[in-house]
PDB file of C-alpha atoms in Angstrom:
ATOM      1  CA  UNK A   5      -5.539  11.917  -9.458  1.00 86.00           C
ATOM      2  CA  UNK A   6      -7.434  11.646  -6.251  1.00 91.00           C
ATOM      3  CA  UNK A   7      -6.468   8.252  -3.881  1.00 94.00           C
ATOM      4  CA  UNK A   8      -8.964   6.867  -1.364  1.00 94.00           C
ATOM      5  CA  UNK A   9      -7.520   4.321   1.286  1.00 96.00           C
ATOM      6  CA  UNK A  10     -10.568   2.178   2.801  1.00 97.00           C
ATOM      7  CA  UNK A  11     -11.230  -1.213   4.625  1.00 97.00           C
ATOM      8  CA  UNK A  12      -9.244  -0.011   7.813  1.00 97.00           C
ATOM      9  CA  UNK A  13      -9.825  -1.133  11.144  1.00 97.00           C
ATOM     10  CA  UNK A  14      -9.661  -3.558  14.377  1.00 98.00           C
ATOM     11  CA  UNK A  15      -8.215  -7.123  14.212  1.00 98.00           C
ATOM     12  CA  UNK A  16      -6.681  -9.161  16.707  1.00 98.00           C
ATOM     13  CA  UNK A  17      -2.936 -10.176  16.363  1.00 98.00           C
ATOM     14  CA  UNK A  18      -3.011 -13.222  13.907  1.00 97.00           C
ATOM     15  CA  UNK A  19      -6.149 -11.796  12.150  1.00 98.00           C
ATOM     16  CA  UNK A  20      -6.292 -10.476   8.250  1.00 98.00           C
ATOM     17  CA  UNK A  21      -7.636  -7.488   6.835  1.00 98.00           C
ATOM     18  CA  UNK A  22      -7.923  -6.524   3.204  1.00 98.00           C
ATOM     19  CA  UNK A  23      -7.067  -2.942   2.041  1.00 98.00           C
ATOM     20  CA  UNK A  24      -8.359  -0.632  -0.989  1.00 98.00           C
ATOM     21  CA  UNK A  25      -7.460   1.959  -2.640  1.00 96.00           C
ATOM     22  CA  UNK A  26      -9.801   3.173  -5.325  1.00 93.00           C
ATOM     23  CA  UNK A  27      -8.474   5.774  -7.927  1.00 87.00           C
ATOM     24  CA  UNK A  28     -10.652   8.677  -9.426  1.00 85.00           C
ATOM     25  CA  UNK A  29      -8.833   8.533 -12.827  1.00 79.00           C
ATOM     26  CA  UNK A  30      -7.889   5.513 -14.739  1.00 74.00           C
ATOM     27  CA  UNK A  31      -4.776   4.267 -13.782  1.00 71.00           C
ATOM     28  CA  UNK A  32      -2.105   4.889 -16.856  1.00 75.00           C
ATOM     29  CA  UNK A  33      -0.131   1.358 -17.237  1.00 75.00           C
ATOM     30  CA  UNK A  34       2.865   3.652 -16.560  1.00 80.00           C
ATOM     31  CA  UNK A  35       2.223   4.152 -13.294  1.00 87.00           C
ATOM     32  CA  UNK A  36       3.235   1.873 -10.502  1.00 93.00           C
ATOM     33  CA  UNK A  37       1.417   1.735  -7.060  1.00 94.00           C
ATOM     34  CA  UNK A  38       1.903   1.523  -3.195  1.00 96.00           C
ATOM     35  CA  UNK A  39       1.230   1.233   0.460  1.00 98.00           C
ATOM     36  CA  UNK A  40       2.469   2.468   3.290  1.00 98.00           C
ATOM     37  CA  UNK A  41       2.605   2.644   6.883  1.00 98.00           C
ATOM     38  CA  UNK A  42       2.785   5.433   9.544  1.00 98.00           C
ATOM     39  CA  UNK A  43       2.828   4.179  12.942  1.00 96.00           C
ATOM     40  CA  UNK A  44       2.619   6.292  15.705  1.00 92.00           C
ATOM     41  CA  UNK A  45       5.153   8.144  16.591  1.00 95.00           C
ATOM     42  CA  UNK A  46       6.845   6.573  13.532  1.00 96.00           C
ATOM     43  CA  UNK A  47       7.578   8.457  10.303  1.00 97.00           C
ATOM     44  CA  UNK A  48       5.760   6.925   7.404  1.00 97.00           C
ATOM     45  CA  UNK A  49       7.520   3.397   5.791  1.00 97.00           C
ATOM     46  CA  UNK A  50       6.987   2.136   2.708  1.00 97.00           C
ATOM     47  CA  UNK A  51       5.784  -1.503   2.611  1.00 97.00           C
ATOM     48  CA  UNK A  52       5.117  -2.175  -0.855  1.00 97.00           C
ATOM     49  CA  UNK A  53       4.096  -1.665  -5.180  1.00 96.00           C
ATOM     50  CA  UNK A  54       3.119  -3.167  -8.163  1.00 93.00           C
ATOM     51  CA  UNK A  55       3.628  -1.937 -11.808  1.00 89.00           C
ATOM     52  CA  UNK A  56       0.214  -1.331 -12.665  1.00 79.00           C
ATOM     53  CA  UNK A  57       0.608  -3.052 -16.310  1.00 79.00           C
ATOM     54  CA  UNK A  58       2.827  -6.375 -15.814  1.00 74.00           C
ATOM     55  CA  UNK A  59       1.918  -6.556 -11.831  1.00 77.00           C
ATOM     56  CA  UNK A  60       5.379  -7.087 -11.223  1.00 87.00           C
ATOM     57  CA  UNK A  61       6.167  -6.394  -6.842  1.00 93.00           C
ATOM     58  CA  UNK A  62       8.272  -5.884  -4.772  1.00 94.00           C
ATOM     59  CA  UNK A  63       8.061  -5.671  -0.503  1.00 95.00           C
ATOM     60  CA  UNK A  64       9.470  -5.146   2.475  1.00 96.00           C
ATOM     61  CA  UNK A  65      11.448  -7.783   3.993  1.00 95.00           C
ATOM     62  CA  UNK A  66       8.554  -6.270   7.410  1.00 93.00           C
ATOM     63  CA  UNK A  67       5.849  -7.596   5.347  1.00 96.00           C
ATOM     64  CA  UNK A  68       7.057 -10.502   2.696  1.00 96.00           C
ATOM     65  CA  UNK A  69       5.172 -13.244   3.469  1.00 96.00           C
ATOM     66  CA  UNK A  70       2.484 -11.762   4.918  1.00 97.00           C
ATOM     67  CA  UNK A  71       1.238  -9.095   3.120  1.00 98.00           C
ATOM     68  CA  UNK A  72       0.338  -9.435  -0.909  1.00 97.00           C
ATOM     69  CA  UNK A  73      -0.347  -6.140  -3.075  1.00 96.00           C
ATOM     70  CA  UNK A  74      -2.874  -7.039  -6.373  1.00 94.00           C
ATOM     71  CA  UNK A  75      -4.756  -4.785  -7.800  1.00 90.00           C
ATOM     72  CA  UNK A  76      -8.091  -5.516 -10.786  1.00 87.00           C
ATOM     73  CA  UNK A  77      -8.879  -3.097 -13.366  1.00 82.00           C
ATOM     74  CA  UNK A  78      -9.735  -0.241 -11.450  1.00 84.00           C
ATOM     75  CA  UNK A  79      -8.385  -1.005  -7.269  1.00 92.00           C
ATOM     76  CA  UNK A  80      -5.093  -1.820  -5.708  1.00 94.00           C
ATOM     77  CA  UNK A  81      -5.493  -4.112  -2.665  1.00 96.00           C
ATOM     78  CA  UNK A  82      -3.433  -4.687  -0.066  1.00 98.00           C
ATOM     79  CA  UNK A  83      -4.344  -8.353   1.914  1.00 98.00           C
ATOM     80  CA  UNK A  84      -2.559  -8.430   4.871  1.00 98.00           C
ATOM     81  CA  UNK A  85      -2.172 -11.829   7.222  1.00 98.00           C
ATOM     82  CA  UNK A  86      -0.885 -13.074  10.087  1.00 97.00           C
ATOM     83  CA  UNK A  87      -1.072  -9.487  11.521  1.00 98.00           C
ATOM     84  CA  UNK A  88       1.053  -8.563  14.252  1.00 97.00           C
ATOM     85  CA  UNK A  89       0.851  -5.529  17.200  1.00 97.00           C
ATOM     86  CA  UNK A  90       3.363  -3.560  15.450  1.00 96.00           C
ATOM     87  CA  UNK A  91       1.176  -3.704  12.242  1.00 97.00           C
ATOM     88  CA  UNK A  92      -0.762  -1.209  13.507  1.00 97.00           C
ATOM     89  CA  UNK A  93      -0.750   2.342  11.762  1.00 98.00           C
ATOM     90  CA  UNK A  94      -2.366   4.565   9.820  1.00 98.00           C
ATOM     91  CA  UNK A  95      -2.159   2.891   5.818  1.00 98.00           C
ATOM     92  CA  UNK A  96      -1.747   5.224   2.649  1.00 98.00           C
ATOM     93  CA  UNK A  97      -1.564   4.257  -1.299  1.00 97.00           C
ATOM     94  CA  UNK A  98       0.173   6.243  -3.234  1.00 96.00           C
ATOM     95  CA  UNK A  99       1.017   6.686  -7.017  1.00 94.00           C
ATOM     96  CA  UNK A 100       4.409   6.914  -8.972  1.00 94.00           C
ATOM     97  CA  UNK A 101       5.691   6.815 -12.277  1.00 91.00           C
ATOM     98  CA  UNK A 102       9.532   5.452 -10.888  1.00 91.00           C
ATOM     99  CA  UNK A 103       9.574   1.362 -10.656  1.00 90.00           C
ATOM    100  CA  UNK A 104      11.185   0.278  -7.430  1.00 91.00           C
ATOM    101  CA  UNK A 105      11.178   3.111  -4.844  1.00 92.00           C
ATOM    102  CA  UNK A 106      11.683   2.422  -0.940  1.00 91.00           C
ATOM    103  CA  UNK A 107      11.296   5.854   0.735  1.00 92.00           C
ATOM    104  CA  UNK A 108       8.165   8.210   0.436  1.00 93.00           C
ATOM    105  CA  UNK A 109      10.224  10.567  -1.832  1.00 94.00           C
ATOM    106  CA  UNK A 110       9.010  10.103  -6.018  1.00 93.00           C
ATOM    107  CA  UNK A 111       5.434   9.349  -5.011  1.00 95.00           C
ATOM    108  CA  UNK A 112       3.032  11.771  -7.047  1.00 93.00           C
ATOM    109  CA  UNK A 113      -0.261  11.535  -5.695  1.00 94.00           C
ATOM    110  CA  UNK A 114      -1.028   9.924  -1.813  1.00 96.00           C
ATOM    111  CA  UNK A 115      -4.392   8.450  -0.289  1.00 94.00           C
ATOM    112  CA  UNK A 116      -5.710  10.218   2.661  1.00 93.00           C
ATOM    113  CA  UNK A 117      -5.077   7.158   4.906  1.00 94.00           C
ATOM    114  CA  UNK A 118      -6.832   4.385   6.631  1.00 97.00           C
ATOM    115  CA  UNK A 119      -6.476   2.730   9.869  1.00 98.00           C
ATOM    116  CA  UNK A 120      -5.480  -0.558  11.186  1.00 98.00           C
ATOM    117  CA  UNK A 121      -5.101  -1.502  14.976  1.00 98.00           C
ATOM    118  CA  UNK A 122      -4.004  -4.999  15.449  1.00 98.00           C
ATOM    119  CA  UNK A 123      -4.674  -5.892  19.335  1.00 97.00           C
ATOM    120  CA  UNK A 124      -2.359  -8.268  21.055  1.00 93.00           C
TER     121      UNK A 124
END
């Protein structure tokens, strides 16, 4: 399965921008999705997923509030508000079968990244 990360970019702090990740199979309903965040210098964080089938989420406590994961039939989106400095990174989606992971270990297949610069 081949990722691709788009709708990066440059937003001023208190801005939105809304993140997708388009898939080049169809996404089995066993699969769960999610993004993440390397900023520089920073090793990369997850942020959040969905269980493809019963859209079920869970987030960072970073990004609760702010940030909402969805996806539609055939894109997970990331919509991301009240953007702050430190939002700024390079984003990735990424693909699992295991419900509930926090770390970048279990992730099967990875976008190649997009990026988001959030000026102050």
């Amino acid at each position: 399965v081949q990722l691709q990360a788009s709708g990066g970019g440059l937003v001023q702090a208190g801005g939105s921008l809304r993140l997708s990740c388009a898939a080049s199979e169809r996404t089995s309903s066993e699969y769960v999705m999610g993004w993440f965040r390397q900023a520089p210098g920073k090793e990369r964080e997850f942020l959040c997923g969905i269980r493809w089938e019963e859209l079920s989420a869970w987030y960072e406590d970073s990004v609760l509030g702010r940030f909402t994961i969805s996806r539609d039939s055939a894109t997970l989106y990331l919509q991301m508000n009240s953007l702050k400095p430190e939002d700024t990174g390079v984003y990735y989606c990424a693909m699992s079968r295991i419900y509930g992971l926090r770390g970048v270990r279990g992730w099967d297949f990875w976008g190649q990244g997009t990026q988001v610069t959030v000026s102050s």
